[in-house]
mmCIF file of C-alpha atoms and ligand atoms in Angstrom:
data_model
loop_
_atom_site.group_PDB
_atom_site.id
_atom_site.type_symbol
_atom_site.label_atom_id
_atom_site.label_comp_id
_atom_site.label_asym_id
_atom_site.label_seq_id
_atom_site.Cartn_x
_atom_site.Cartn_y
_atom_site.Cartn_z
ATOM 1 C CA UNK A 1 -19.658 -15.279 16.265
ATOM 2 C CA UNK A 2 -20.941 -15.377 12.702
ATOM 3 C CA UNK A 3 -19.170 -16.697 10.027
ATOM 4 C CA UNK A 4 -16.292 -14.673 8.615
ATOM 5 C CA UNK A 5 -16.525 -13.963 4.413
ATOM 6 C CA UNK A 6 -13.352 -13.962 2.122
ATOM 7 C CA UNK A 7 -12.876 -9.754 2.027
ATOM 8 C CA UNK A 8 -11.640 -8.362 -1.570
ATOM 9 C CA UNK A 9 -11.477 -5.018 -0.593
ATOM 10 C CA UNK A 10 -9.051 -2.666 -1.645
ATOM 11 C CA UNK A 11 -8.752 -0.623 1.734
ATOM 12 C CA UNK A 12 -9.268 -0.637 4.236
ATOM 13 C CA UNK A 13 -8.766 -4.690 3.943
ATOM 14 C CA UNK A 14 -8.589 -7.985 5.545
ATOM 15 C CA UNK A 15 -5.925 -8.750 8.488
ATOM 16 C CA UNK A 16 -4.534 -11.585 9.653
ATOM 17 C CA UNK A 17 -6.844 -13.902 11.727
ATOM 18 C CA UNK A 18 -4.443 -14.549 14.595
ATOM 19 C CA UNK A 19 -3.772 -10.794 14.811
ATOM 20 C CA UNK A 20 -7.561 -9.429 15.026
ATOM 21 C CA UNK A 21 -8.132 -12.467 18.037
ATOM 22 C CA UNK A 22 -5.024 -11.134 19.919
ATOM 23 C CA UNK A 23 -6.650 -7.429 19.421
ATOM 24 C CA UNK A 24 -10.212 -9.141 21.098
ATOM 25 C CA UNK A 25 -8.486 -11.257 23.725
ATOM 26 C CA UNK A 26 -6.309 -8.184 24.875
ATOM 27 C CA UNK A 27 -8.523 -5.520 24.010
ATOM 28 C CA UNK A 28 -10.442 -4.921 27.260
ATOM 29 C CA UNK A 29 -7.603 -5.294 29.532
ATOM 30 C CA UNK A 30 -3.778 -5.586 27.962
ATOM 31 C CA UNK A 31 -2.506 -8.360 29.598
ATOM 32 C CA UNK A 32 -0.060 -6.543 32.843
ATOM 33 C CA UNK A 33 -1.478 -3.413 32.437
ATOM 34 C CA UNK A 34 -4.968 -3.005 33.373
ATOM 35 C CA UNK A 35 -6.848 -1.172 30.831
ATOM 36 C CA UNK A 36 -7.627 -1.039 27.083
ATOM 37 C CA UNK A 37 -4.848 -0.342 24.536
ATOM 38 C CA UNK A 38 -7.715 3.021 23.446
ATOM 39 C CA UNK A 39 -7.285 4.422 27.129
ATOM 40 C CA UNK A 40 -3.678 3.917 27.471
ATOM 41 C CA UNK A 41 -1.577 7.267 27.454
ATOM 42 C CA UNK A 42 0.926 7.600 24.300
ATOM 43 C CA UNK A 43 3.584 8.735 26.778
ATOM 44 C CA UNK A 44 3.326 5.473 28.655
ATOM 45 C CA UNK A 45 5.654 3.025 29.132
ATOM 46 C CA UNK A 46 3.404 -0.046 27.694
ATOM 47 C CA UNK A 47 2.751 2.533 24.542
ATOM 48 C CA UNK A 48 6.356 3.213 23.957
ATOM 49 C CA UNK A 49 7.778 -0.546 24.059
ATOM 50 C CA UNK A 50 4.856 -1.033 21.196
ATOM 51 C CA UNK A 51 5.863 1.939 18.794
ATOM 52 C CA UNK A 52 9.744 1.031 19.140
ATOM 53 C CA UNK A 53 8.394 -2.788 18.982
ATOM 54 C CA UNK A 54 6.976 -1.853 16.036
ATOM 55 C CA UNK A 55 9.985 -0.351 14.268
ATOM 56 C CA UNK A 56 12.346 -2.881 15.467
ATOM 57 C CA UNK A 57 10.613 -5.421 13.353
ATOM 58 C CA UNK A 58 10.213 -3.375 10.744
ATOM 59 C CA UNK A 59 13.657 -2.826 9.940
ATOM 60 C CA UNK A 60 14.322 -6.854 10.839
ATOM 61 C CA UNK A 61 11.509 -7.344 8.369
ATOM 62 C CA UNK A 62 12.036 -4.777 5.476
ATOM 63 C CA UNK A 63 16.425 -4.603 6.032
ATOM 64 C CA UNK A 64 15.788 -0.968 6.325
ATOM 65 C CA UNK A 65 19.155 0.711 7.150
ATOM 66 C CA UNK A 66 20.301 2.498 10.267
ATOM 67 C CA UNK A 67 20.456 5.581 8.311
ATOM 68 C CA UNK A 68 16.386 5.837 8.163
ATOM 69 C CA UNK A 69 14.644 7.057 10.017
ATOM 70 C CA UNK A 70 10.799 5.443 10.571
ATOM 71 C CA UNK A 71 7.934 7.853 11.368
ATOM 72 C CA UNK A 72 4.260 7.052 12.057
ATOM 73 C CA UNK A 73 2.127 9.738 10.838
ATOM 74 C CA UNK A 74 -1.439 11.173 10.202
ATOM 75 C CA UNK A 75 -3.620 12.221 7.060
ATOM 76 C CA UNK A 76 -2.957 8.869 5.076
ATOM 77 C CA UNK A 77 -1.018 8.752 2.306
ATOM 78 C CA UNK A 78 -2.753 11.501 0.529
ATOM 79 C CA UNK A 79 -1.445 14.144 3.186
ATOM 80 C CA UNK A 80 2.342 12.535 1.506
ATOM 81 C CA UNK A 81 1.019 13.674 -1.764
ATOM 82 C CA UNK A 82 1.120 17.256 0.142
ATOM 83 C CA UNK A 83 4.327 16.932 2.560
ATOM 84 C CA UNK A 84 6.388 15.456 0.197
ATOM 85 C CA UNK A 85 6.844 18.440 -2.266
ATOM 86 C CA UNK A 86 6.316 20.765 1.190
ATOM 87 C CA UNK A 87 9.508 19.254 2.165
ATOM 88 C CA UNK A 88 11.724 18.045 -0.293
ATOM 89 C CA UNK A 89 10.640 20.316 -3.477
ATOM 90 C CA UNK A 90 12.493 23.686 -2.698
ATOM 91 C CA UNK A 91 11.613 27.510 -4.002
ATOM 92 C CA UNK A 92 12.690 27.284 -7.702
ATOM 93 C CA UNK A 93 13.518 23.756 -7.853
ATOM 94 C CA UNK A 94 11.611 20.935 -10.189
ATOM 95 C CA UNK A 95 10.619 17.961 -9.303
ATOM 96 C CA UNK A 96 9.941 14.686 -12.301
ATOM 97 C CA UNK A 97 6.783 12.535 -11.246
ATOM 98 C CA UNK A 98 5.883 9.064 -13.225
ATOM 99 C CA UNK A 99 2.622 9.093 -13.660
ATOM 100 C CA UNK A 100 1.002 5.100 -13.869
ATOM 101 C CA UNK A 101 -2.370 5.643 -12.540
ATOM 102 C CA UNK A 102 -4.618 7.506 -10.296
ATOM 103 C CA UNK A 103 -2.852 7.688 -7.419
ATOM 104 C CA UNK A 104 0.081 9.250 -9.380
ATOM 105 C CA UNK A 105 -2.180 11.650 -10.579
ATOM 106 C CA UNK A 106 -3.122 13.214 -7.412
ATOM 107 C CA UNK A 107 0.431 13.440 -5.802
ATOM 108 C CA UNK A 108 0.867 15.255 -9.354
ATOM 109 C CA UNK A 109 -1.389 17.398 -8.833
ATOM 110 C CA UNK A 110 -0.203 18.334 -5.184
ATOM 111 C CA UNK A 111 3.414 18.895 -6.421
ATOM 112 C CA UNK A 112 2.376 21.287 -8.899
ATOM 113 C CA UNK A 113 0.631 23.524 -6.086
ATOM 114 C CA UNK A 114 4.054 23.968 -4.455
ATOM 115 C CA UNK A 115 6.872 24.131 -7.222
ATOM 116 C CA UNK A 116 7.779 23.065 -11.443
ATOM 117 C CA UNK A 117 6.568 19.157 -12.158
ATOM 118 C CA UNK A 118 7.541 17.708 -14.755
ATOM 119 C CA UNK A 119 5.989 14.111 -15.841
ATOM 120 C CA UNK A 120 8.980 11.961 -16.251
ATOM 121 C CA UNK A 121 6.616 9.412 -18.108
ATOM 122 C CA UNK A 122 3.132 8.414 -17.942
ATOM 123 C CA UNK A 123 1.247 5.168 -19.496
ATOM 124 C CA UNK A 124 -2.445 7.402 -19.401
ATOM 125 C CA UNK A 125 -2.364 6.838 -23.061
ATOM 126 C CA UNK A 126 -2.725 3.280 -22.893
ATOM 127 C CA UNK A 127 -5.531 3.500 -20.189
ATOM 128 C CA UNK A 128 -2.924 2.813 -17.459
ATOM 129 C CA UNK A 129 -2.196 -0.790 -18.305
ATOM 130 C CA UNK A 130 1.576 -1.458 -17.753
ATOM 131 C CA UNK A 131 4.353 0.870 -15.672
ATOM 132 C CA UNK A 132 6.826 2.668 -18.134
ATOM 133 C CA UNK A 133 10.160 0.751 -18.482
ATOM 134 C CA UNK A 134 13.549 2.220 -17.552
ATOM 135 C CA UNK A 135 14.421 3.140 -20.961
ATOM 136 C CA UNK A 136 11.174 4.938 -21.372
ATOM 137 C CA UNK A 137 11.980 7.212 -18.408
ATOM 138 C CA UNK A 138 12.695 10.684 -19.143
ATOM 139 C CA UNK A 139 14.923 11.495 -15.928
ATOM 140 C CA UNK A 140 15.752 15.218 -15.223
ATOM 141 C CA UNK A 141 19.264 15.296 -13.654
ATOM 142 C CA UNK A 142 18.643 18.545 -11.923
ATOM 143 C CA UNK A 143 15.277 17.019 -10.396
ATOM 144 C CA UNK A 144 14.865 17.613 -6.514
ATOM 145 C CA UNK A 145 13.361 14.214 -6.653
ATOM 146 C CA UNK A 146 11.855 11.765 -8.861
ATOM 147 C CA UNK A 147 8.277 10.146 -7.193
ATOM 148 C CA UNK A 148 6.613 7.036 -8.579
ATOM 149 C CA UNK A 149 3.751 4.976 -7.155
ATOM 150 C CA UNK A 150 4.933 1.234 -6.856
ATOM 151 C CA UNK A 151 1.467 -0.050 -7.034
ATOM 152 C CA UNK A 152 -1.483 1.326 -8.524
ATOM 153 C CA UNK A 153 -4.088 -0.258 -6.162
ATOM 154 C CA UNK A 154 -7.269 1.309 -9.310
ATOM 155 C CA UNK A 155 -5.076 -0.136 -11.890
ATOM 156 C CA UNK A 156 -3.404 -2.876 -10.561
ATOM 157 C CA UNK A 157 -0.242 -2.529 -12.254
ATOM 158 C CA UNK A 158 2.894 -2.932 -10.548
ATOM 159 C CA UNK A 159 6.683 -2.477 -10.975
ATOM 160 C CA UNK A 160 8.786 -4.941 -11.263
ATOM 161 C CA UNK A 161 11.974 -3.326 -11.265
ATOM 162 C CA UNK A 162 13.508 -0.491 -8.870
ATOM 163 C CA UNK A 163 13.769 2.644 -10.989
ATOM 164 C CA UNK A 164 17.237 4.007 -11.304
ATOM 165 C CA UNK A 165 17.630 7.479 -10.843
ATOM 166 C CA UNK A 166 20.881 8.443 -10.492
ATOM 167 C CA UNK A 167 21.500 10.291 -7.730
ATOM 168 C CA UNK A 168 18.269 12.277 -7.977
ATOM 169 C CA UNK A 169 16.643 10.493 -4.773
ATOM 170 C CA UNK A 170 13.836 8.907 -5.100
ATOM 171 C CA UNK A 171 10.385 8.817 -3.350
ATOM 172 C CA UNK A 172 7.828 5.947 -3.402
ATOM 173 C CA UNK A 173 4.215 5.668 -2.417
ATOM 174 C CA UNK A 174 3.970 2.052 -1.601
ATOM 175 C CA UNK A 175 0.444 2.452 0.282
ATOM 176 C CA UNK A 176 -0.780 -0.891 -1.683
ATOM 177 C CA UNK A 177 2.328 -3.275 -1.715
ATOM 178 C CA UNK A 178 4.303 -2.286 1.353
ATOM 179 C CA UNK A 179 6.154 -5.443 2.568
ATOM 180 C CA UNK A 180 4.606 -7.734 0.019
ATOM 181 C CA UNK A 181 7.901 -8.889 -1.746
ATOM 182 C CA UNK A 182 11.585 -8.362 -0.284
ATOM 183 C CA UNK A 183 12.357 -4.925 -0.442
ATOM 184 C CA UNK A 184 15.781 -2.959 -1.425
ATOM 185 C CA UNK A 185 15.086 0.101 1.008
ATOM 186 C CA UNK A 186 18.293 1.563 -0.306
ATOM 187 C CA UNK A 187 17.215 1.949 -3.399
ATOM 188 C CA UNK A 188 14.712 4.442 -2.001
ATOM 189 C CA UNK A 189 14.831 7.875 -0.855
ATOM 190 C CA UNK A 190 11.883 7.739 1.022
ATOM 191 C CA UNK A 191 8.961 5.468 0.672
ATOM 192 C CA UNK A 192 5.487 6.042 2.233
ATOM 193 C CA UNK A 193 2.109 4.394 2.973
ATOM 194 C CA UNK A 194 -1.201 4.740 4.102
ATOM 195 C CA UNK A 195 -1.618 1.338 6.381
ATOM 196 C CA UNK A 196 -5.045 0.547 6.055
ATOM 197 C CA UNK A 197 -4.261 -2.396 3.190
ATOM 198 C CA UNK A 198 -0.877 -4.420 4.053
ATOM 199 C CA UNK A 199 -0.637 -3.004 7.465
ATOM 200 C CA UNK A 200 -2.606 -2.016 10.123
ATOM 201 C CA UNK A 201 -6.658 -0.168 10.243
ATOM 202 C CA UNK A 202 -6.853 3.002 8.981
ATOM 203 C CA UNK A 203 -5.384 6.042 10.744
ATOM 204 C CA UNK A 204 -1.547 5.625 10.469
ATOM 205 C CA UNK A 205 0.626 6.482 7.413
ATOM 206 C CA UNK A 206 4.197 5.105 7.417
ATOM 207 C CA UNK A 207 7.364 6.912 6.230
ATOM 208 C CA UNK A 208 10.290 5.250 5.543
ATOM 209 C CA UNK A 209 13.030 8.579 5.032
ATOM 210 C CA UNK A 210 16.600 8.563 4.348
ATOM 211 C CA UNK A 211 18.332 11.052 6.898
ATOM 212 C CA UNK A 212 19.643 12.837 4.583
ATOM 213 C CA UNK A 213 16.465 14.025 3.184
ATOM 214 C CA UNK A 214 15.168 15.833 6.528
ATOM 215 C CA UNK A 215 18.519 19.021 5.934
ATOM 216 C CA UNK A 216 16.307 19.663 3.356
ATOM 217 C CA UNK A 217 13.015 20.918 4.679
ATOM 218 C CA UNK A 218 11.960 25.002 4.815
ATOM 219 C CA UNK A 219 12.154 26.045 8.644
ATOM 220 C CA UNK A 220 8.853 28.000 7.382
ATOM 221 C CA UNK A 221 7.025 24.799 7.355
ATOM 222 C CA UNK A 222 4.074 24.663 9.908
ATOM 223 C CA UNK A 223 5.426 22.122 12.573
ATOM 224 C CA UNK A 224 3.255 19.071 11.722
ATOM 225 C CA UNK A 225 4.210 19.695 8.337
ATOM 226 C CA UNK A 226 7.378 19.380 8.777
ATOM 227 C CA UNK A 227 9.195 15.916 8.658
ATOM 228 C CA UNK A 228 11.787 16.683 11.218
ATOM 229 C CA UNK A 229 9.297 17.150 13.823
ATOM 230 C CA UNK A 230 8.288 14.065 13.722
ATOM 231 C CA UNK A 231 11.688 12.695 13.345
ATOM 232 C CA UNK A 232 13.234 14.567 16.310
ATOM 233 C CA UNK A 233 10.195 13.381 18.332
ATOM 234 C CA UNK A 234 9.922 9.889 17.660
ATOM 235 C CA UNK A 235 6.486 10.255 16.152
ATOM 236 C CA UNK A 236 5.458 11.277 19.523
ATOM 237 C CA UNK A 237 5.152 15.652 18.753
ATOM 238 C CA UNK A 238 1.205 14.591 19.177
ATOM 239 C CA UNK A 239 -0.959 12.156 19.862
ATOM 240 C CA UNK A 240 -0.432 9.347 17.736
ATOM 241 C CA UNK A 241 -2.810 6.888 16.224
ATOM 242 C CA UNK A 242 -2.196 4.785 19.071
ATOM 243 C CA UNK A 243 -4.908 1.995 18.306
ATOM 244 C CA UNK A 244 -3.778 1.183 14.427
ATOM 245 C CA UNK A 245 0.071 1.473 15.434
ATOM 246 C CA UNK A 246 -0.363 -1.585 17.939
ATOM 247 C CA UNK A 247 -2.294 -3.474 15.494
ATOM 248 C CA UNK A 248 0.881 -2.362 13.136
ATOM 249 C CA UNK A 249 2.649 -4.024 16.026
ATOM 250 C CA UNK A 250 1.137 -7.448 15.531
ATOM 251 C CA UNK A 251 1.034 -7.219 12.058
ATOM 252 C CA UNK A 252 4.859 -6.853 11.824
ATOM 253 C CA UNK A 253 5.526 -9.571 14.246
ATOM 254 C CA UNK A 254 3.132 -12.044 12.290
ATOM 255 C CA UNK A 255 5.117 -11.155 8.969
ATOM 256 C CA UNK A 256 8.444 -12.064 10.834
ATOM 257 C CA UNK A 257 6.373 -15.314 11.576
ATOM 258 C CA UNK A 258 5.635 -16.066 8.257
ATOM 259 C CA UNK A 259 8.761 -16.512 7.377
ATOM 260 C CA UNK A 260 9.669 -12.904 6.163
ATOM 261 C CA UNK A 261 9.679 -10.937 3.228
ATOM 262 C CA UNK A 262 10.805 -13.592 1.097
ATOM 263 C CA UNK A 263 8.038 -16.061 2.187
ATOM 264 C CA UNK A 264 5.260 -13.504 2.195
ATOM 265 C CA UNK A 265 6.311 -12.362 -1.515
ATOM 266 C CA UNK A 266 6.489 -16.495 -2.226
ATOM 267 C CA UNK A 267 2.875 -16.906 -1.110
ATOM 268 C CA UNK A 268 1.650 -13.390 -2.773
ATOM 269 C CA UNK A 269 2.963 -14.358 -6.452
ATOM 270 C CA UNK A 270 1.144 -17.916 -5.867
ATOM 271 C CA UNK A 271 -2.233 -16.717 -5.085
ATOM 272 C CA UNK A 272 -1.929 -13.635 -7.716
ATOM 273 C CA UNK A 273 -0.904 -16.716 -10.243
ATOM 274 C CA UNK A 274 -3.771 -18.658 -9.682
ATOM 275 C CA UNK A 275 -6.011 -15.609 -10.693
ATOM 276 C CA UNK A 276 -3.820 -14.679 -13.132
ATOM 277 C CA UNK A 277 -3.900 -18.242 -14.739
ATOM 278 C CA UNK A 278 -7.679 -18.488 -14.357
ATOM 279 C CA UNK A 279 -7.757 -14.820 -16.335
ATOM 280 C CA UNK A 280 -5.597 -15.961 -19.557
ATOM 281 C CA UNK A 281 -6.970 -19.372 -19.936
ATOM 282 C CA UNK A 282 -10.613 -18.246 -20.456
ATOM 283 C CA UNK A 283 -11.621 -16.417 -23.262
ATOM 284 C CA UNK A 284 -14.858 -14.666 -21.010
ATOM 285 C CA UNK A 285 -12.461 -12.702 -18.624
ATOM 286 C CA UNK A 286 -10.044 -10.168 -20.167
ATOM 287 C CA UNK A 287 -7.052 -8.725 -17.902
ATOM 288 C CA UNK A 288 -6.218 -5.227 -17.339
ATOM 289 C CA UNK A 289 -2.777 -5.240 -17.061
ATOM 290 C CA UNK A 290 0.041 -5.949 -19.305
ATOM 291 C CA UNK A 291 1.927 -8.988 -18.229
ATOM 292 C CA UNK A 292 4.885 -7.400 -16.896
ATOM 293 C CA UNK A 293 3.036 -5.123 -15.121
ATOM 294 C CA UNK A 294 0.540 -7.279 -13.233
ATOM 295 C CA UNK A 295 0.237 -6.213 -9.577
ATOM 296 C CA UNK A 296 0.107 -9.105 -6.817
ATOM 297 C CA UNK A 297 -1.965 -7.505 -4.547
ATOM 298 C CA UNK A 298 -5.111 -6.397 -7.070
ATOM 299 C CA UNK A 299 -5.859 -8.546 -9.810
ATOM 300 C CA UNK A 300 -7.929 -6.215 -12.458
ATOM 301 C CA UNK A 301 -10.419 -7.490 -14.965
ATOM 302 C CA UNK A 302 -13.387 -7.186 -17.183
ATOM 303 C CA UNK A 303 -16.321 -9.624 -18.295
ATOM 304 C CA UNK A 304 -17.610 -9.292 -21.781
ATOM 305 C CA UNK A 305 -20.239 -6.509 -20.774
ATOM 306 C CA UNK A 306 -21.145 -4.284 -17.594
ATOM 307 C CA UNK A 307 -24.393 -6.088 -17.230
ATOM 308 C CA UNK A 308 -22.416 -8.973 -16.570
ATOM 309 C CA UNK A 309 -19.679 -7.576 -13.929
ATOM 310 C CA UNK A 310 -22.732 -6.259 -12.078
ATOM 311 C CA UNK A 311 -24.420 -10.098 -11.971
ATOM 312 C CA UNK A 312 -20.892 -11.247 -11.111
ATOM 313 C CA UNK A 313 -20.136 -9.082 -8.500
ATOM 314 C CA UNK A 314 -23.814 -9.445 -7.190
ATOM 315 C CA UNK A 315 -23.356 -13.185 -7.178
ATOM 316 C CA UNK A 316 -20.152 -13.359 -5.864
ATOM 317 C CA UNK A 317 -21.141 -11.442 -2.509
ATOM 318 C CA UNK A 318 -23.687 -14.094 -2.029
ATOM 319 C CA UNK A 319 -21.544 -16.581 -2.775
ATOM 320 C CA UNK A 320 -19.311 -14.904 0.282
ATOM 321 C CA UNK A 321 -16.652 -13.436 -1.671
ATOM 322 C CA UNK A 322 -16.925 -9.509 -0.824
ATOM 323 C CA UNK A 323 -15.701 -6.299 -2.018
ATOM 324 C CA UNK A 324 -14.893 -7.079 -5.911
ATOM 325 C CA UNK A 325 -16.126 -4.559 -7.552
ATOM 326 C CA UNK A 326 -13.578 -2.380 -9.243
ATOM 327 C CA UNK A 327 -13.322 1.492 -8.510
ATOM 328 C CA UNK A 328 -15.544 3.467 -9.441
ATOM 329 C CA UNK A 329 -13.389 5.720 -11.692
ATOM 330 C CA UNK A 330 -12.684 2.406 -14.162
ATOM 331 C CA UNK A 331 -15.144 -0.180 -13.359
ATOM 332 C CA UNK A 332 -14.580 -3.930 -13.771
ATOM 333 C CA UNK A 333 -13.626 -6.532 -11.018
ATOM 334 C CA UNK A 334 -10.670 -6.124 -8.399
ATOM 335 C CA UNK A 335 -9.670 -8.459 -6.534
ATOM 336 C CA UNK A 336 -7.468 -7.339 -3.673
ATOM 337 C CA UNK A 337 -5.409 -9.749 -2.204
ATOM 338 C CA UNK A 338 -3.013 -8.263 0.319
ATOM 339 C CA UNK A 339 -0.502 -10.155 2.409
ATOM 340 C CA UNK A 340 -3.160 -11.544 5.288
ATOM 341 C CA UNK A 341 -5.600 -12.703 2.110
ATOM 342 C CA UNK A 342 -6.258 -16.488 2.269
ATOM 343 C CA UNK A 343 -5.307 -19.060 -0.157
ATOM 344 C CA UNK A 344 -8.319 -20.581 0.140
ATOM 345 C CA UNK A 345 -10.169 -17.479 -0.635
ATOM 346 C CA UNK A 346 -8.125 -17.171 -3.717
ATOM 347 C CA UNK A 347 -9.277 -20.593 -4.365
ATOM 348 C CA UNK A 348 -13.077 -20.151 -4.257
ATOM 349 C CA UNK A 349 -12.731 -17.131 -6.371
ATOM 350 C CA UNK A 350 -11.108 -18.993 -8.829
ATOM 351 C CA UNK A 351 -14.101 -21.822 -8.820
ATOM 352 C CA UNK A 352 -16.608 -19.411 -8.483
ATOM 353 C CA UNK A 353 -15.432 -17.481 -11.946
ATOM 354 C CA UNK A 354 -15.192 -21.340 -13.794
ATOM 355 C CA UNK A 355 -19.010 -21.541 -12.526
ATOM 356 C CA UNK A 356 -20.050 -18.014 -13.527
ATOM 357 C CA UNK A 357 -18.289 -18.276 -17.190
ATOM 358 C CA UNK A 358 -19.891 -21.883 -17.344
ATOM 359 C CA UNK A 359 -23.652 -20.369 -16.563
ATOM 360 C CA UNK A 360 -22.930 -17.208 -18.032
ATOM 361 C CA UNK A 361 -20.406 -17.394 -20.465
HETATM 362 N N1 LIG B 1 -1.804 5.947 -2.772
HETATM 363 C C1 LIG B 1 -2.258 4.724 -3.098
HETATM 364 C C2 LIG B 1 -1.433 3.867 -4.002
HETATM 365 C C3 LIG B 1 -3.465 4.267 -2.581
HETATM 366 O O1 LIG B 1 -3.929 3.055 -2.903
HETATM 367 C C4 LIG B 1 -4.217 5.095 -1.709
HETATM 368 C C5 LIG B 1 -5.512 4.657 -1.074
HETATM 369 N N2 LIG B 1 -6.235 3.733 -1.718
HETATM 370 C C6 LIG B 1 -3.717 6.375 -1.431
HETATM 371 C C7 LIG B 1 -2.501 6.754 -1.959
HETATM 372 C C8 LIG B 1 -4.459 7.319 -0.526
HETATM 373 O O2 LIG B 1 -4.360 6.829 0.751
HETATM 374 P P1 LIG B 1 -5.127 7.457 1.997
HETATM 375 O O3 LIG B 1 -6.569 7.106 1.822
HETATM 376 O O4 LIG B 1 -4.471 6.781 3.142
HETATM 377 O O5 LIG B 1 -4.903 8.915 1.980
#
């Protein structure tokens, strides 16, 4: 086996080592059963102790309460950006959207094709540096529901408060810091996520939804639209993503093994700090984010010119430290460094940005 690089990427990203050699030692034949977890039937037996597996540590893992429900769905988090308003936004009603990046932009505009948005705040103006403050919020009372992205993985600003919202419920996308830092699910509406960064390969989007919320969806709804198929079904109406859901089963169990939320979040604000510190002592680097807004899982910066964020991230890749280019839409250096990311990877990031500012700088 060659050599494995320290992986930046923003998505789909880097899993835990002990988790992808469990996939390859089971993969051909899961141990009791025979055959591969990709020929297994969803209505098995084997399939349904993973997906309830799955969920069981999940709510150990997250404290979600009995009164959500947990669904495993298709079409990423970007179909959410769709189903959400489907669901909860009804005929005539409004709906108040905080707008702190580009992902908040396109659940915007997805809202607007199905009812009245209104943008409760939005930090554009400042080139989507920081997340609005509470105070700053402009909070509709009569709002079906107030949405807000709690981790702008282009950005990489982050909150670091729960919004209050009164009891206007409210609806996260959490695609890029799902179970990163203890969570307080109750705070929370619904929250969803796209797995392929935190949790799992691509192909599985998780919903976290307060019962509650499923009275209110349109019986007009095409079935897999609707939330409380899913939930009636167990995430089992189709064929699920059966493949990324038991890798979501390993995943959840190695959290648990870490040590929890509270240890994962521990490790996560250490290796963000030791970017973050490398960032503000140098005068050659300049962050993107507003200190109270820094995100833990992607650290954003620029280098004095584009000539030299191109050399950098050229040099860097050779130097085995992949995928640090920032988007495409704002350009710069990202690194992403989810919950499985290394320490040590962290590390030689850090030494390899003293070397470039020392030969470059
Ligand atoms: N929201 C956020 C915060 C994201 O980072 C992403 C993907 N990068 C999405 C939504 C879209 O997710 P998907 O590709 O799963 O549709």
């Amino acid at each position: 086996m060659t050599e494995r690089i320290y992986n930046f990427s923003a998505g789909p990203a880097v899993l835990p080592l002990p988790v992808l050699e469990q996939v390859q030692r089971d993969f051909v034949t899961l141990p009791g059963v025979g055959m591969s977890i990709v020929e297994i039937s969803h209505r098995s037996q084997t399939f349904e102790e993973i997906i309830q597996g799955a969920e069981t540590d999940m709510r150990k893992l997250a404290g979600i309460p009995d009164n959500y429900q947990v669904l495993f769905l298709q079409g990423g988090a970007s179909l959410q950006f769709s189903m959400v308003p489907m669901n909860l936004l009804p005929a005539g009603g409004k709906a108040d959207y905080i707008v702190t990046g580009s992902w908040s932009k396109k659940a915007v505009k997805e809202a607007q094709r199905i009812g009245a948005v209104s943008v409760a705040a939005s930090t554009e103006g400042e080139n989507f540096k920081r997340v609005p403050t509470q105070a700053e919020l402009r909070l509709d009372p009569e709002a079906a529901y107030v949405h807000m992205t709690t981790n702008e993985t282009i950005h990489g600003v982050e909150y670091k408060y729960d919004p209050d919202t009164g009891d206007v419920p409210l609806v996260a996308d959490s695609s890029s810091d799902i179970f990163s830092v203890p969570m307080n699910v109750a705070k929370y509406a619904m929250i969803y996520a796209g797995a392929q960064k935190n949790l799992a390969p691509a192909g599985v989007t998780l919903v976290i939804m307060r019962d509650d919320m499923l009275a209110r969806s349109p019986a007009s709804l095409h079935t897999m639209l609707n939330y409380n198929t899913h939930a009636k079904e167990n995430s089992l109406y189709n064929t699920p993503p059966v493949f990324s859901i038991y890798v979501m089963r390993l995943v959840l169990a190695w959290l648990l093994e870490q040590g929890g939320l509270e240890a994962v979040g521990k490790h996560n604000e250490e290796k963000a700090g030791l970017l973050y510190d490398a960032i503000d002592a140098s005068q050659f680097y300049r962050p993107h984010a507003a200190p109270d807004s820094r995100s833990l899982m992607n650290v954003t910066f620029r280098l004095p010119s584009e000539e030299l964020e191109k050399q950098f991230v050229t040099e860097a890749t050779k130097a085995g430290l992949d995928g640090l280019k920032g988007h495409r839409s704002v350009g710069g250096i990202r690194a992403s460094v989810y919950n499985a990311f290394p320490r040590a990877g962290v590390e030689a990031l850090v030494a390899f940005m003293s070397e470039f500012e020392r030969t470059h700088g």
